[in-house]
Short mmCIF file of N, CA, C and O in Angstrom, two decimals:
data_model
loop_
_atom_site.label_atom_id
_atom_site.label_comp_id
_atom_site.label_asym_id
_atom_site.label_seq_id
_atom_site.Cartn_x
_atom_site.Cartn_y
_atom_site.Cartn_z
N MET Q 179 -17.38 -21.90 35.04
CA MET Q 179 -16.25 -21.19 34.47
C MET Q 179 -16.01 -19.93 35.30
O MET Q 179 -16.94 -19.22 35.65
N SER Q 180 -14.77 -19.67 35.60
CA SER Q 180 -14.46 -18.51 36.42
C SER Q 180 -14.61 -17.23 35.60
O SER Q 180 -14.68 -17.24 34.37
N TYR Q 181 -14.64 -16.13 36.31
CA TYR Q 181 -14.81 -14.83 35.67
C TYR Q 181 -13.63 -14.51 34.75
O TYR Q 181 -13.82 -14.00 33.65
N ILE Q 182 -12.42 -14.82 35.18
CA ILE Q 182 -11.22 -14.54 34.38
C ILE Q 182 -11.22 -15.37 33.10
O ILE Q 182 -10.95 -14.86 32.01
N ALA Q 183 -11.56 -16.63 33.20
CA ALA Q 183 -11.59 -17.48 32.01
C ALA Q 183 -12.68 -17.02 31.05
O ALA Q 183 -12.50 -17.04 29.83
N GLN Q 184 -13.81 -16.59 31.58
CA GLN Q 184 -14.90 -16.11 30.73
C GLN Q 184 -14.49 -14.82 30.02
O GLN Q 184 -14.76 -14.65 28.83
N THR Q 185 -13.83 -13.93 30.73
CA THR Q 185 -13.37 -12.67 30.12
C THR Q 185 -12.33 -12.94 29.03
O THR Q 185 -12.37 -12.33 27.96
N LEU Q 186 -11.41 -13.86 29.28
CA LEU Q 186 -10.41 -14.21 28.26
C LEU Q 186 -11.07 -14.85 27.05
O LEU Q 186 -10.67 -14.59 25.91
N ALA Q 187 -12.06 -15.67 27.25
CA ALA Q 187 -12.76 -16.30 26.12
C ALA Q 187 -13.48 -15.26 25.28
O ALA Q 187 -13.47 -15.32 24.05
N GLU Q 188 -14.10 -14.28 25.93
CA GLU Q 188 -14.78 -13.21 25.19
C GLU Q 188 -13.79 -12.35 24.43
O GLU Q 188 -14.04 -11.95 23.29
N ALA Q 189 -12.65 -12.05 25.04
CA ALA Q 189 -11.64 -11.23 24.37
C ALA Q 189 -11.07 -11.95 23.16
O ALA Q 189 -10.84 -11.36 22.11
N THR Q 190 -10.84 -13.25 23.28
CA THR Q 190 -10.32 -14.04 22.16
C THR Q 190 -11.35 -14.09 21.04
O THR Q 190 -11.01 -13.99 19.87
N GLU Q 191 -12.60 -14.22 21.41
CA GLU Q 191 -13.67 -14.27 20.40
C GLU Q 191 -13.77 -12.96 19.65
O GLU Q 191 -13.97 -12.92 18.45
N GLN Q 192 -13.59 -11.84 20.33
CA GLN Q 192 -13.69 -10.54 19.69
C GLN Q 192 -12.53 -10.28 18.75
O GLN Q 192 -12.70 -9.66 17.71
N THR Q 193 -11.34 -10.75 19.08
CA THR Q 193 -10.19 -10.46 18.24
C THR Q 193 -10.15 -11.34 16.99
O THR Q 193 -9.57 -10.96 15.99
N THR Q 194 -10.77 -12.51 17.01
CA THR Q 194 -10.71 -13.38 15.85
C THR Q 194 -11.79 -13.07 14.82
O THR Q 194 -11.71 -13.54 13.70
N THR Q 195 -12.78 -12.28 15.16
CA THR Q 195 -13.84 -12.01 14.20
C THR Q 195 -13.43 -11.03 13.12
O THR Q 195 -13.99 -11.04 12.04
N GLY Q 196 -12.45 -10.16 13.34
CA GLY Q 196 -12.07 -9.16 12.36
C GLY Q 196 -10.77 -9.43 11.65
O GLY Q 196 -10.05 -8.53 11.29
N LYS Q 197 -10.43 -10.70 11.40
CA LYS Q 197 -9.13 -11.02 10.80
C LYS Q 197 -9.03 -10.63 9.34
O LYS Q 197 -7.98 -10.29 8.87
N GLY Q 198 -10.10 -10.69 8.58
CA GLY Q 198 -10.03 -10.43 7.15
C GLY Q 198 -9.99 -8.97 6.78
O GLY Q 198 -9.73 -8.63 5.64
N TYR Q 199 -10.24 -8.09 7.74
CA TYR Q 199 -10.30 -6.67 7.41
C TYR Q 199 -8.94 -6.08 7.07
O TYR Q 199 -8.85 -5.12 6.32
N GLY Q 200 -7.86 -6.64 7.61
CA GLY Q 200 -6.52 -6.15 7.27
C GLY Q 200 -6.20 -6.40 5.81
O GLY Q 200 -5.62 -5.55 5.13
N ALA Q 201 -6.60 -7.56 5.30
CA ALA Q 201 -6.35 -7.88 3.89
C ALA Q 201 -7.18 -6.99 2.98
O ALA Q 201 -6.70 -6.53 1.93
N ILE Q 202 -8.41 -6.72 3.38
CA ILE Q 202 -9.26 -5.83 2.58
C ILE Q 202 -8.67 -4.42 2.58
O ILE Q 202 -8.63 -3.75 1.54
N GLY Q 203 -8.19 -3.99 3.75
CA GLY Q 203 -7.58 -2.66 3.85
C GLY Q 203 -6.35 -2.54 2.98
O GLY Q 203 -6.14 -1.52 2.32
N TYR Q 204 -5.52 -3.58 2.96
CA TYR Q 204 -4.33 -3.52 2.12
C TYR Q 204 -4.71 -3.54 0.64
O TYR Q 204 -4.09 -2.85 -0.16
N GLY Q 205 -5.72 -4.31 0.30
CA GLY Q 205 -6.16 -4.32 -1.09
C GLY Q 205 -6.61 -2.95 -1.56
O GLY Q 205 -6.29 -2.51 -2.67
N LEU Q 206 -7.33 -2.26 -0.69
CA LEU Q 206 -7.76 -0.91 -1.03
C LEU Q 206 -6.58 0.07 -1.03
O LEU Q 206 -6.53 0.98 -1.85
N ALA Q 207 -5.62 -0.15 -0.14
CA ALA Q 207 -4.45 0.73 -0.09
C ALA Q 207 -3.54 0.52 -1.29
O ALA Q 207 -2.78 1.42 -1.65
N ALA Q 208 -3.58 -0.64 -1.92
CA ALA Q 208 -2.71 -0.91 -3.07
C ALA Q 208 -3.27 -0.33 -4.36
O ALA Q 208 -2.54 -0.24 -5.35
N ILE Q 209 -4.53 0.07 -4.36
CA ILE Q 209 -5.12 0.63 -5.58
C ILE Q 209 -4.46 1.95 -5.95
O ILE Q 209 -4.09 2.17 -7.11
N GLY Q 210 -4.28 2.83 -4.98
CA GLY Q 210 -3.71 4.16 -5.25
C GLY Q 210 -2.30 4.10 -5.82
O GLY Q 210 -2.03 4.69 -6.87
N PRO Q 211 -1.37 3.39 -5.16
CA PRO Q 211 -0.03 3.30 -5.73
C PRO Q 211 0.00 2.59 -7.09
O PRO Q 211 0.82 2.93 -7.94
N GLY Q 212 -0.87 1.63 -7.29
CA GLY Q 212 -0.92 0.96 -8.59
C GLY Q 212 -1.31 1.92 -9.71
O GLY Q 212 -0.70 1.93 -10.79
N ILE Q 213 -2.30 2.74 -9.44
CA ILE Q 213 -2.70 3.76 -10.42
C ILE Q 213 -1.59 4.79 -10.59
O ILE Q 213 -1.29 5.21 -11.72
N GLY Q 214 -0.96 5.18 -9.47
CA GLY Q 214 0.12 6.18 -9.55
C GLY Q 214 1.30 5.70 -10.36
O GLY Q 214 1.86 6.46 -11.16
N VAL Q 215 1.70 4.46 -10.18
CA VAL Q 215 2.83 3.91 -10.96
C VAL Q 215 2.48 3.87 -12.44
O VAL Q 215 3.31 4.19 -13.29
N GLY Q 216 1.25 3.49 -12.74
CA GLY Q 216 0.83 3.46 -14.15
C GLY Q 216 0.87 4.83 -14.79
O GLY Q 216 1.32 4.99 -15.94
N ILE Q 217 0.40 5.84 -14.07
CA ILE Q 217 0.42 7.20 -14.60
C ILE Q 217 1.85 7.70 -14.77
O ILE Q 217 2.19 8.30 -15.81
N VAL Q 218 2.70 7.46 -13.77
CA VAL Q 218 4.10 7.92 -13.84
C VAL Q 218 4.82 7.27 -15.03
O VAL Q 218 5.51 7.94 -15.80
N ALA Q 219 4.65 5.96 -15.17
CA ALA Q 219 5.33 5.27 -16.28
C ALA Q 219 4.80 5.73 -17.63
O ALA Q 219 5.58 5.95 -18.57
N GLY Q 220 3.51 5.91 -17.74
CA GLY Q 220 2.92 6.37 -19.00
C GLY Q 220 3.39 7.76 -19.39
O GLY Q 220 3.73 8.02 -20.56
N LYS Q 221 3.43 8.65 -18.42
CA LYS Q 221 3.89 10.01 -18.71
C LYS Q 221 5.39 10.05 -19.01
O LYS Q 221 5.84 10.86 -19.81
N ALA Q 222 6.16 9.17 -18.39
CA ALA Q 222 7.59 9.11 -18.70
C ALA Q 222 7.81 8.62 -20.13
O ALA Q 222 8.65 9.17 -20.84
N ILE Q 223 7.07 7.62 -20.54
CA ILE Q 223 7.18 7.15 -21.92
C ILE Q 223 6.79 8.25 -22.90
O ILE Q 223 7.43 8.45 -23.93
N GLU Q 224 5.73 8.96 -22.55
CA GLU Q 224 5.29 10.06 -23.40
C GLU Q 224 6.36 11.16 -23.49
O GLU Q 224 6.64 11.69 -24.57
N GLY Q 225 6.98 11.47 -22.35
CA GLY Q 225 8.03 12.49 -22.34
C GLY Q 225 9.27 12.07 -23.12
O GLY Q 225 9.88 12.87 -23.82
N ILE Q 226 9.64 10.79 -22.99
CA ILE Q 226 10.81 10.29 -23.74
C ILE Q 226 10.52 10.28 -25.23
O ILE Q 226 11.40 10.57 -26.06
N ALA Q 227 9.28 9.98 -25.60
CA ALA Q 227 8.92 9.99 -27.02
C ALA Q 227 8.97 11.40 -27.59
O ALA Q 227 9.34 11.59 -28.75
N ARG Q 228 8.62 12.38 -26.78
CA ARG Q 228 8.64 13.76 -27.27
C ARG Q 228 10.05 14.35 -27.31
O ARG Q 228 10.38 15.13 -28.21
N GLN Q 229 10.87 14.02 -26.31
CA GLN Q 229 12.23 14.56 -26.25
C GLN Q 229 13.20 13.43 -25.90
O GLN Q 229 13.57 13.24 -24.74
N PRO Q 230 13.64 12.68 -26.90
CA PRO Q 230 14.53 11.54 -26.64
C PRO Q 230 15.87 11.94 -26.01
O PRO Q 230 16.49 11.14 -25.32
N GLU Q 231 16.31 13.18 -26.23
CA GLU Q 231 17.60 13.59 -25.68
C GLU Q 231 17.56 13.74 -24.16
O GLU Q 231 18.61 13.76 -23.51
N LEU Q 232 16.38 13.83 -23.56
CA LEU Q 232 16.24 13.93 -22.11
C LEU Q 232 15.84 12.61 -21.47
O LEU Q 232 15.35 12.58 -20.34
N ALA Q 233 16.08 11.51 -22.17
CA ALA Q 233 15.63 10.20 -21.67
C ALA Q 233 16.24 9.85 -20.32
O ALA Q 233 15.55 9.31 -19.45
N GLY Q 234 17.50 10.16 -20.10
CA GLY Q 234 18.16 9.84 -18.84
C GLY Q 234 17.55 10.58 -17.66
O GLY Q 234 17.29 9.99 -16.60
N GLN Q 235 17.30 11.87 -17.82
CA GLN Q 235 16.71 12.67 -16.75
C GLN Q 235 15.27 12.24 -16.48
O GLN Q 235 14.84 12.18 -15.32
N ILE Q 236 14.53 11.98 -17.54
CA ILE Q 236 13.13 11.57 -17.38
C ILE Q 236 13.07 10.21 -16.68
O ILE Q 236 12.23 9.98 -15.81
N ARG Q 237 13.96 9.30 -17.06
CA ARG Q 237 13.96 7.97 -16.45
C ARG Q 237 14.29 8.06 -14.96
O ARG Q 237 13.67 7.39 -14.14
N THR Q 238 15.25 8.91 -14.60
CA THR Q 238 15.60 9.08 -13.19
C THR Q 238 14.42 9.63 -12.40
O THR Q 238 14.09 9.13 -11.31
N THR Q 239 13.75 10.62 -12.94
CA THR Q 239 12.58 11.18 -12.28
C THR Q 239 11.45 10.16 -12.19
O THR Q 239 10.73 10.11 -11.19
N MET Q 240 11.32 9.33 -13.21
CA MET Q 240 10.29 8.29 -13.19
C MET Q 240 10.55 7.30 -12.06
O MET Q 240 9.64 6.94 -11.32
N PHE Q 241 11.81 6.87 -11.90
CA PHE Q 241 12.12 5.92 -10.83
C PHE Q 241 11.89 6.52 -9.45
O PHE Q 241 11.45 5.83 -8.53
N LEU Q 242 12.16 7.81 -9.29
CA LEU Q 242 11.87 8.48 -8.02
C LEU Q 242 10.37 8.51 -7.74
O LEU Q 242 9.92 8.26 -6.62
N GLY Q 243 9.59 8.80 -8.76
CA GLY Q 243 8.13 8.81 -8.61
C GLY Q 243 7.58 7.44 -8.28
O GLY Q 243 6.67 7.30 -7.45
N ILE Q 244 8.11 6.42 -8.93
CA ILE Q 244 7.67 5.04 -8.65
C ILE Q 244 8.04 4.65 -7.22
O ILE Q 244 7.24 4.03 -6.52
N ALA Q 245 9.23 5.03 -6.78
CA ALA Q 245 9.65 4.69 -5.42
C ALA Q 245 8.76 5.35 -4.38
O ALA Q 245 8.37 4.73 -3.38
N LEU Q 246 8.39 6.61 -4.60
CA LEU Q 246 7.50 7.28 -3.66
C LEU Q 246 6.11 6.66 -3.67
O LEU Q 246 5.48 6.54 -2.62
N SER Q 247 5.63 6.25 -4.82
CA SER Q 247 4.33 5.60 -4.89
C SER Q 247 4.36 4.25 -4.18
O SER Q 247 3.40 3.88 -3.48
N GLU Q 248 5.42 3.51 -4.35
CA GLU Q 248 5.52 2.21 -3.69
C GLU Q 248 5.69 2.34 -2.19
O GLU Q 248 5.32 1.43 -1.44
N ALA Q 249 6.25 3.46 -1.74
CA ALA Q 249 6.34 3.69 -0.29
C ALA Q 249 4.94 3.75 0.32
O ALA Q 249 4.72 3.26 1.43
N LEU Q 250 3.99 4.31 -0.40
CA LEU Q 250 2.61 4.33 0.08
C LEU Q 250 2.04 2.93 0.18
O LEU Q 250 1.28 2.62 1.11
N ALA Q 251 2.39 2.06 -0.75
CA ALA Q 251 1.91 0.68 -0.69
C ALA Q 251 2.51 -0.04 0.51
O ALA Q 251 1.82 -0.83 1.17
N LEU Q 252 3.77 0.23 0.82
CA LEU Q 252 4.39 -0.39 2.00
C LEU Q 252 3.75 0.12 3.29
O LEU Q 252 3.56 -0.66 4.23
N ILE Q 253 3.40 1.39 3.33
CA ILE Q 253 2.69 1.91 4.50
C ILE Q 253 1.34 1.23 4.62
O ILE Q 253 0.90 0.90 5.72
N GLY Q 254 0.68 0.99 3.50
CA GLY Q 254 -0.60 0.30 3.52
C GLY Q 254 -0.50 -1.11 4.04
O GLY Q 254 -1.36 -1.58 4.80
N ILE Q 255 0.55 -1.84 3.66
CA ILE Q 255 0.68 -3.22 4.15
C ILE Q 255 1.03 -3.25 5.63
O ILE Q 255 0.56 -4.12 6.37
N VAL Q 256 1.80 -2.28 6.09
CA VAL Q 256 2.13 -2.24 7.52
C VAL Q 256 0.88 -1.95 8.33
O VAL Q 256 0.64 -2.58 9.37
N THR Q 257 0.08 -0.99 7.89
CA THR Q 257 -1.15 -0.70 8.64
C THR Q 257 -2.12 -1.87 8.56
O THR Q 257 -2.90 -2.07 9.48
N GLY Q 258 -2.07 -2.63 7.48
CA GLY Q 258 -2.89 -3.84 7.40
C GLY Q 258 -2.50 -4.87 8.45
O GLY Q 258 -3.35 -5.56 9.01
N PHE Q 259 -1.21 -4.99 8.73
CA PHE Q 259 -0.74 -5.91 9.76
C PHE Q 259 -1.05 -5.40 11.17
O PHE Q 259 -1.33 -6.15 12.07
N ILE Q 260 -0.95 -4.08 11.34
CA ILE Q 260 -1.16 -3.51 12.67
C ILE Q 260 -2.64 -3.55 13.04
O ILE Q 260 -2.99 -3.93 14.15
N PHE Q 261 -3.49 -3.14 12.12
CA PHE Q 261 -4.92 -3.10 12.43
C PHE Q 261 -5.56 -4.31 11.84
O PHE Q 261 -6.58 -4.65 11.81
#
């Protein structure tokens, strides 16, 4: 086997051994936004129950908080694909 073919075989072997780590990384990255969305939704329900007249403003703020939390999950999935 030539030196180039041997080097390519070693490089291919090294890249295929760490395939599952991206999925594990994304799983860990999804924990934070999942907890964040739960807290945001729970506190919004609590706020609406205390002051029903502010339900529209609280709901808007809740959706903004959920969107920001989900942005972190999307960053986690992208880094899972990259690394």
